């Protein structure tokens, strides 16, 4: 964004954040009934608006939508997801936006290093890469080339860049998360036979991710041994590791489990770790995020760790059920994150979709 556009965006975001905070402090959260009723109503409403993120986030975030896509497809919304993916593709040329509003798009707080792989994944999950409903493969190839020039470290084989990713408050690169997400995208492009600059590079990217392995879990970035969910939940969710490594990751992440669900990392960010816009909320990505917990549970389930998965989901359900809603972020004490001018979003699309995906997978396993 240009400096003037950036100032206008953050002014608008601050106003939105404070208005939402005041509303939640005064009126609390909307109760939609049971979690089944909440998920059904939230996702049906989102389908009418291209699956915007939810609550006070009015735009469409490819990052969220790629994780929501399987759950949305399970509810019959695959065509709408595919159409949204096609619309997102049309919005991209030389800048990887993270937050799409139609009348304007934003790169928050930098360009979206995960926008391209997220777009590929959500298209793959909704039938947008192959067959008569496939999008323009040349447009995807152009974006792949741009992504590689901007974000890919050719020496170490990892995705770097300070752009928005799983944790957009972080000032530094989220290398393990971004590399894992790119690997998942490349595998889908190669499976669909779509030629890009990354074709045949999946082994290189996998080696780059391997370089971040500590022996027990993936470090969030080179030189940082911090245990963080984005670096490890994504490989579990997409099945990017073998059974033995999955069990090691699960054993490590068990250290982050609380009675309210999985904490996002083993310690809050420092002042230097976050963008100025998040300086009052350095613990924003330390607490419990329901959608992260549901991804974690689905990853555990993928590797046969059914009891661990069930326990994680039941913990989060117990916290959400009194609110009758799918919230963005909870404190480790199991309450909505509402403090210092920020309040958790409600009606959070990706949380409702991932919960639905987990339940559908559980039903399938039970039938088998």
Short mmCIF file of C-alpha atoms in Angstrom, two decimals:
data_model
loop_
_atom_site.label_atom_id
_atom_site.label_comp_id
_atom_site.label_asym_id
_atom_site.label_seq_id
_atom_site.Cartn_x
_atom_site.Cartn_y
_atom_site.Cartn_z
CA UNK A 1 0.00 0.00 0.00
CA UNK A 2 1.03 3.60 -0.52
CA UNK A 3 1.77 5.57 2.69
CA UNK A 4 -1.52 7.44 2.44
CA UNK A 5 -3.47 4.23 1.87
CA UNK A 6 -1.67 2.56 4.77
CA UNK A 7 -2.51 5.41 7.14
CA UNK A 8 -6.14 5.34 6.03
CA UNK A 9 -6.30 1.57 6.47
CA UNK A 10 -4.87 1.55 9.97
CA UNK A 11 -7.03 4.49 11.02
CA UNK A 12 -10.06 2.54 9.86
CA UNK A 13 -8.82 -0.63 11.57
CA UNK A 14 -8.25 1.19 14.86
CA UNK A 15 -11.74 2.68 14.73
CA UNK A 16 -13.21 -0.74 13.94
CA UNK A 17 -11.27 -2.37 16.75
CA UNK A 18 -12.26 0.21 19.37
CA UNK A 19 -15.91 0.24 18.31
CA UNK A 20 -16.09 -3.54 18.53
CA UNK A 21 -14.34 -3.49 21.91
CA UNK A 22 -16.85 -1.00 23.30
CA UNK A 23 -19.76 -3.05 21.94
CA UNK A 24 -18.53 -6.31 23.46
CA UNK A 25 -17.80 -4.67 26.81
CA UNK A 26 -21.32 -3.26 26.85
CA UNK A 27 -23.41 -6.04 25.31
CA UNK A 28 -21.31 -9.21 25.29
CA UNK A 29 -21.41 -11.82 22.54
CA UNK A 30 -24.32 -12.91 20.38
CA UNK A 31 -25.72 -16.29 21.45
CA UNK A 32 -26.75 -18.41 18.47
CA UNK A 33 -27.94 -21.50 20.35
CA UNK A 34 -26.11 -24.82 20.30
CA UNK A 35 -22.74 -25.05 18.58
CA UNK A 36 -24.43 -27.01 15.78
CA UNK A 37 -26.93 -24.20 15.27
CA UNK A 38 -24.18 -21.58 15.52
CA UNK A 39 -21.99 -23.26 12.91
CA UNK A 40 -24.87 -23.76 10.50
CA UNK A 41 -26.13 -20.18 10.74
CA UNK A 42 -22.67 -18.56 10.65
CA UNK A 43 -21.52 -20.46 7.57
CA UNK A 44 -24.81 -19.98 5.72
CA UNK A 45 -24.60 -16.22 6.32
CA UNK A 46 -20.94 -16.13 5.26
CA UNK A 47 -21.74 -17.92 2.00
CA UNK A 48 -23.77 -14.89 0.95
CA UNK A 49 -20.71 -12.65 1.36
CA UNK A 50 -17.86 -14.74 -0.04
CA UNK A 51 -16.83 -16.10 3.36
CA UNK A 52 -15.44 -12.98 4.96
CA UNK A 53 -13.46 -13.71 8.10
CA UNK A 54 -16.24 -12.85 10.54
CA UNK A 55 -17.06 -10.59 13.45
CA UNK A 56 -15.36 -7.24 13.05
CA UNK A 57 -13.14 -8.55 10.24
CA UNK A 58 -15.15 -7.57 7.20
CA UNK A 59 -12.76 -8.74 4.48
CA UNK A 60 -12.00 -12.14 2.95
CA UNK A 61 -8.67 -13.58 4.14
CA UNK A 62 -7.27 -16.38 1.93
CA UNK A 63 -5.24 -17.56 4.93
CA UNK A 64 -8.43 -18.31 6.88
CA UNK A 65 -10.37 -19.56 3.90
CA UNK A 66 -7.83 -22.22 2.91
CA UNK A 67 -8.22 -23.86 6.33
CA UNK A 68 -11.98 -23.40 6.29
CA UNK A 69 -12.43 -24.87 2.80
CA UNK A 70 -12.74 -28.60 3.70
CA UNK A 71 -15.41 -27.87 6.32
CA UNK A 72 -17.25 -25.58 3.93
CA UNK A 73 -17.10 -28.23 1.22
CA UNK A 74 -18.54 -30.76 3.69
CA UNK A 75 -21.53 -28.45 4.07
CA UNK A 76 -22.00 -28.14 0.31
CA UNK A 77 -20.38 -24.72 -0.14
CA UNK A 78 -17.56 -25.87 -2.41
CA UNK A 79 -18.91 -23.96 -5.42
CA UNK A 80 -19.08 -20.73 -3.43
CA UNK A 81 -15.54 -21.28 -2.14
CA UNK A 82 -14.34 -21.90 -5.70
CA UNK A 83 -16.04 -18.75 -6.95
CA UNK A 84 -14.47 -16.75 -4.14
CA UNK A 85 -11.09 -18.24 -5.07
CA UNK A 86 -11.56 -17.15 -8.67
CA UNK A 87 -12.47 -13.66 -7.51
CA UNK A 88 -9.37 -13.51 -5.30
CA UNK A 89 -7.21 -14.59 -8.23
CA UNK A 90 -8.56 -11.68 -10.27
CA UNK A 91 -7.56 -9.23 -7.53
CA UNK A 92 -3.89 -10.21 -7.56
CA UNK A 93 -1.14 -9.02 -9.88
CA UNK A 94 1.99 -7.45 -8.39
CA UNK A 95 1.02 -7.20 -4.70
CA UNK A 96 -0.02 -10.07 -2.44
CA UNK A 97 -2.90 -8.60 -0.48
CA UNK A 98 -4.05 -10.33 2.70
CA UNK A 99 -7.43 -8.71 3.28
CA UNK A 100 -9.87 -8.41 0.36
CA UNK A 101 -12.83 -6.04 0.55
CA UNK A 102 -13.88 -5.59 -3.07
CA UNK A 103 -13.81 -1.81 -3.04
CA UNK A 104 -10.27 -1.96 -1.69
CA UNK A 105 -7.71 -4.58 -0.74
CA UNK A 106 -5.04 -4.34 1.94
CA UNK A 107 -1.62 -5.83 2.60
CA UNK A 108 -1.57 -6.07 6.38
CA UNK A 109 0.86 -5.19 7.78
CA UNK A 110 3.16 -6.18 4.91
CA UNK A 111 2.44 -8.21 1.79
CA UNK A 112 0.78 -11.57 2.34
CA UNK A 113 3.54 -14.14 2.10
CA UNK A 114 0.91 -16.86 2.60
CA UNK A 115 -1.69 -15.48 0.18
CA UNK A 116 -0.54 -17.44 -2.88
CA UNK A 117 -0.23 -20.89 -1.23
CA UNK A 118 -3.49 -20.32 0.64
CA UNK A 119 -5.24 -19.49 -2.64
CA UNK A 120 -3.90 -22.68 -4.24
CA UNK A 121 -5.07 -24.81 -1.32
CA UNK A 122 -8.58 -23.37 -1.15
CA UNK A 123 -8.94 -23.84 -4.92
CA UNK A 124 -7.73 -27.44 -4.62
CA UNK A 125 -10.28 -28.14 -1.88
CA UNK A 126 -13.14 -26.73 -3.95
CA UNK A 127 -12.42 -28.15 -7.43
CA UNK A 128 -10.69 -25.05 -8.76
CA UNK A 129 -7.46 -26.67 -9.98
CA UNK A 130 -8.71 -29.44 -12.25
CA UNK A 131 -11.50 -30.22 -14.68
CA UNK A 132 -14.11 -27.92 -16.21
CA UNK A 133 -14.25 -25.70 -13.11
CA UNK A 134 -10.49 -25.02 -13.01
CA UNK A 135 -9.26 -21.44 -12.85
CA UNK A 136 -6.67 -19.92 -15.19
CA UNK A 137 -3.51 -21.98 -14.70
CA UNK A 138 -1.36 -19.29 -16.34
CA UNK A 139 -2.51 -16.76 -13.73
CA UNK A 140 -1.49 -19.16 -10.97
CA UNK A 141 1.89 -19.70 -12.64
CA UNK A 142 2.45 -15.93 -12.76
CA UNK A 143 1.70 -15.65 -9.06
CA UNK A 144 4.01 -18.55 -8.27
CA UNK A 145 6.88 -16.80 -10.06
CA UNK A 146 6.16 -13.57 -8.18
CA UNK A 147 5.98 -15.39 -4.86
CA UNK A 148 9.30 -17.12 -5.49
CA UNK A 149 11.04 -13.84 -6.39
CA UNK A 150 9.69 -12.04 -3.33
CA UNK A 151 9.71 -14.62 -0.58
CA UNK A 152 11.70 -17.78 -1.34
CA UNK A 153 15.23 -18.23 -0.01
CA UNK A 154 16.97 -20.21 -2.76
CA UNK A 155 19.93 -21.10 -0.54
CA UNK A 156 18.11 -22.57 2.46
CA UNK A 157 14.89 -23.54 0.68
CA UNK A 158 12.57 -21.77 3.12
CA UNK A 159 9.92 -19.11 2.69
CA UNK A 160 10.89 -15.89 4.39
CA UNK A 161 9.59 -12.33 4.23
CA UNK A 162 8.05 -10.14 6.91
CA UNK A 163 4.57 -10.26 5.43
CA UNK A 164 1.37 -11.29 7.11
CA UNK A 165 1.08 -14.93 7.96
CA UNK A 166 -0.63 -17.06 10.61
CA UNK A 167 0.32 -14.39 13.15
CA UNK A 168 0.04 -11.02 11.43
CA UNK A 169 1.06 -9.22 14.63
CA UNK A 170 4.57 -10.69 14.35
CA UNK A 171 7.25 -8.40 12.96
CA UNK A 172 9.58 -11.23 11.90
CA UNK A 173 9.16 -14.01 9.34
CA UNK A 174 7.15 -17.11 10.27
CA UNK A 175 9.43 -19.37 8.29
CA UNK A 176 8.29 -22.86 9.29
CA UNK A 177 4.59 -22.06 8.87
CA UNK A 178 5.10 -20.36 5.52
CA UNK A 179 7.37 -23.12 4.22
CA UNK A 180 4.94 -25.84 5.30
CA UNK A 181 2.03 -24.02 3.65
CA UNK A 182 4.00 -23.60 0.41
CA UNK A 183 4.89 -27.29 0.45
CA UNK A 184 1.21 -28.21 0.78
CA UNK A 185 0.40 -25.89 -2.14
CA UNK A 186 3.18 -27.23 -4.39
CA UNK A 187 2.02 -30.79 -3.82
CA UNK A 188 -1.48 -29.82 -4.93
CA UNK A 189 -0.23 -27.96 -8.00
CA UNK A 190 1.94 -30.91 -9.01
CA UNK A 191 -0.92 -33.35 -8.44
CA UNK A 192 -3.14 -31.26 -10.70
CA UNK A 193 -0.43 -31.09 -13.39
CA UNK A 194 -0.15 -27.30 -13.25
CA UNK A 195 3.32 -26.14 -14.32
CA UNK A 196 4.82 -23.33 -12.23
CA UNK A 197 8.26 -22.14 -11.20
CA UNK A 198 7.90 -24.43 -8.18
CA UNK A 199 7.25 -27.57 -10.25
CA UNK A 200 9.68 -30.27 -9.18
CA UNK A 201 10.77 -28.20 -6.18
CA UNK A 202 8.71 -29.93 -3.51
CA UNK A 203 11.75 -31.94 -2.36
CA UNK A 204 13.78 -28.73 -2.04
CA UNK A 205 11.06 -27.07 0.01
CA UNK A 206 10.68 -30.18 2.16
CA UNK A 207 14.43 -30.08 2.81
CA UNK A 208 14.09 -26.44 3.81
CA UNK A 209 11.39 -27.34 6.30
CA UNK A 210 13.59 -30.20 7.52
CA UNK A 211 16.28 -27.62 8.34
CA UNK A 212 13.92 -26.12 10.94
CA UNK A 213 13.42 -29.44 12.76
CA UNK A 214 14.76 -29.36 16.32
CA UNK A 215 14.47 -33.07 16.96
CA UNK A 216 11.12 -32.69 18.73
CA UNK A 217 9.25 -30.01 16.74
CA UNK A 218 9.68 -27.40 14.02
CA UNK A 219 11.19 -24.12 15.22
CA UNK A 220 9.15 -21.10 14.16
CA UNK A 221 12.14 -19.63 12.27
CA UNK A 222 15.88 -20.08 11.80
CA UNK A 223 17.71 -19.30 15.01
CA UNK A 224 14.58 -19.42 17.17
CA UNK A 225 13.84 -22.57 19.20
CA UNK A 226 10.46 -21.24 20.35
CA UNK A 227 7.68 -23.82 20.35
CA UNK A 228 4.85 -22.29 18.34
CA UNK A 229 1.63 -23.69 16.92
CA UNK A 230 1.83 -22.25 13.44
CA UNK A 231 5.09 -24.10 12.78
CA UNK A 232 3.69 -27.47 13.88
CA UNK A 233 -0.09 -27.60 13.61
CA UNK A 234 0.04 -26.92 9.85
CA UNK A 235 2.34 -29.92 9.09
CA UNK A 236 0.01 -32.12 11.16
CA UNK A 237 -3.14 -30.75 9.53
CA UNK A 238 -1.86 -31.30 5.98
CA UNK A 239 -0.15 -34.62 6.73
CA UNK A 240 3.32 -33.39 5.75
CA UNK A 241 5.27 -35.60 8.17
CA UNK A 242 5.54 -39.30 8.93
CA UNK A 243 3.89 -41.03 11.86
CA UNK A 244 6.93 -40.99 14.17
CA UNK A 245 7.54 -37.28 13.65
CA UNK A 246 3.85 -36.53 14.09
CA UNK A 247 3.93 -38.24 17.47
CA UNK A 248 6.98 -36.19 18.48
CA UNK A 249 5.23 -32.98 17.48
CA UNK A 250 2.11 -33.99 19.38
CA UNK A 251 4.19 -34.78 22.47
CA UNK A 252 5.82 -31.35 22.27
CA UNK A 253 2.56 -29.49 21.74
CA UNK A 254 1.09 -31.26 24.77
CA UNK A 255 3.15 -28.76 26.79
CA UNK A 256 0.90 -26.00 25.46
CA UNK A 257 -2.39 -27.69 26.31
CA UNK A 258 -4.58 -26.00 28.94
CA UNK A 259 -8.04 -26.72 30.32
CA UNK A 260 -9.38 -24.21 27.79
CA UNK A 261 -7.47 -25.60 24.81
CA UNK A 262 -4.08 -25.29 23.15
CA UNK A 263 -2.01 -22.15 23.81
CA UNK A 264 -0.58 -20.68 20.62
CA UNK A 265 3.07 -20.54 21.75
CA UNK A 266 5.18 -21.17 24.80
CA UNK A 267 5.56 -17.48 25.64
CA UNK A 268 4.13 -14.12 24.53
CA UNK A 269 5.95 -12.01 21.99
CA UNK A 270 8.39 -9.38 23.23
CA UNK A 271 7.96 -5.71 22.34
CA UNK A 272 10.44 -6.10 19.52
CA UNK A 273 8.62 -9.11 18.10
CA UNK A 274 5.43 -7.29 17.13
CA UNK A 275 4.38 -4.50 14.81
CA UNK A 276 3.60 -1.21 16.60
CA UNK A 277 -0.10 -1.68 15.90
CA UNK A 278 -0.06 -4.69 18.24
CA UNK A 279 2.22 -3.38 20.99
CA UNK A 280 -0.58 -3.40 23.57
CA UNK A 281 -1.50 -6.96 22.62
CA UNK A 282 1.77 -8.87 22.65
CA UNK A 283 -0.08 -11.79 24.24
CA UNK A 284 -2.75 -11.82 21.52
CA UNK A 285 -1.11 -14.87 19.95
CA UNK A 286 -0.19 -16.50 23.23
CA UNK A 287 -3.67 -17.48 24.37
CA UNK A 288 -6.12 -20.09 23.01
CA UNK A 289 -7.47 -19.78 19.48
CA UNK A 290 -10.39 -22.20 18.90
CA UNK A 291 -9.70 -22.54 15.19
CA UNK A 292 -6.09 -23.47 15.93
CA UNK A 293 -7.34 -26.11 18.39
CA UNK A 294 -9.72 -27.58 15.79
CA UNK A 295 -6.88 -27.73 13.23
CA UNK A 296 -4.73 -29.42 15.85
CA UNK A 297 -7.46 -31.96 16.58
CA UNK A 298 -7.93 -32.74 12.90
CA UNK A 299 -4.16 -33.22 12.55
CA UNK A 300 -4.09 -35.54 15.56
CA UNK A 301 -7.02 -37.43 14.12
CA UNK A 302 -5.20 -37.80 10.78
CA UNK A 303 -2.39 -39.64 12.56
CA UNK A 304 -4.67 -41.89 14.60
CA UNK A 305 -4.36 -39.96 17.87
CA UNK A 306 -8.13 -40.02 18.31
CA UNK A 307 -8.33 -39.67 22.08
CA UNK A 308 -5.99 -36.67 22.12
CA UNK A 309 -8.06 -35.06 19.36
CA UNK A 310 -11.34 -35.71 21.13
CA UNK A 311 -10.01 -34.27 24.38
CA UNK A 312 -8.84 -31.08 22.69
CA UNK A 313 -12.17 -30.50 20.96
CA UNK A 314 -14.17 -31.21 24.10
CA UNK A 315 -12.11 -28.68 26.06
CA UNK A 316 -12.79 -25.92 23.54
CA UNK A 317 -16.43 -26.87 23.10
CA UNK A 318 -16.92 -26.60 26.86
CA UNK A 319 -15.60 -23.03 26.80
CA UNK A 320 -17.54 -21.95 23.69
CA UNK A 321 -20.86 -23.61 24.52
CA UNK A 322 -22.02 -21.01 27.11
CA UNK A 323 -21.47 -18.28 24.50
CA UNK A 324 -23.34 -20.10 21.74
CA UNK A 325 -20.83 -18.80 19.23
CA UNK A 326 -17.47 -19.48 17.57
CA UNK A 327 -15.04 -16.90 18.92
CA UNK A 328 -11.69 -15.84 17.52
CA UNK A 329 -9.53 -15.98 20.67
CA UNK A 330 -9.92 -17.02 24.30
CA UNK A 331 -7.68 -16.43 27.28
CA UNK A 332 -5.95 -19.42 28.85
CA UNK A 333 -8.52 -19.05 31.64
CA UNK A 334 -11.25 -19.81 29.10
CA UNK A 335 -12.80 -16.36 28.71
CA UNK A 336 -13.13 -14.21 25.58
CA UNK A 337 -10.03 -12.08 25.02
CA UNK A 338 -11.35 -8.59 25.82
CA UNK A 339 -8.79 -6.08 27.05
CA UNK A 340 -6.88 -2.88 26.30
CA UNK A 341 -9.07 -1.87 23.38
CA UNK A 342 -9.30 -5.24 21.66
CA UNK A 343 -12.09 -7.79 21.83
CA UNK A 344 -12.20 -11.22 20.26
CA UNK A 345 -14.27 -11.44 17.10
CA UNK A 346 -17.45 -13.52 17.12
CA UNK A 347 -19.10 -15.52 14.30
CA UNK A 348 -15.59 -16.54 13.27
CA UNK A 349 -15.89 -18.34 9.94
CA UNK A 350 -12.75 -20.47 10.04
CA UNK A 351 -13.47 -21.72 13.58
CA UNK A 352 -17.00 -22.80 12.66
CA UNK A 353 -15.76 -24.48 9.46
CA UNK A 354 -12.91 -26.35 11.13
CA UNK A 355 -15.20 -27.57 13.90
CA UNK A 356 -17.56 -28.83 11.19
CA UNK A 357 -14.68 -30.55 9.38
CA UNK A 358 -13.59 -32.33 12.56
CA UNK A 359 -17.12 -33.56 13.25
CA UNK A 360 -17.55 -34.80 9.68
CA UNK A 361 -14.23 -36.68 9.85
CA UNK A 362 -15.27 -38.19 13.19
CA UNK A 363 -18.58 -39.37 11.74
CA UNK A 364 -16.73 -40.96 8.81
CA UNK A 365 -14.32 -42.78 11.12
CA UNK A 366 -17.22 -43.98 13.27
CA UNK A 367 -19.06 -45.33 10.21
CA UNK A 368 -15.97 -47.20 9.06
#
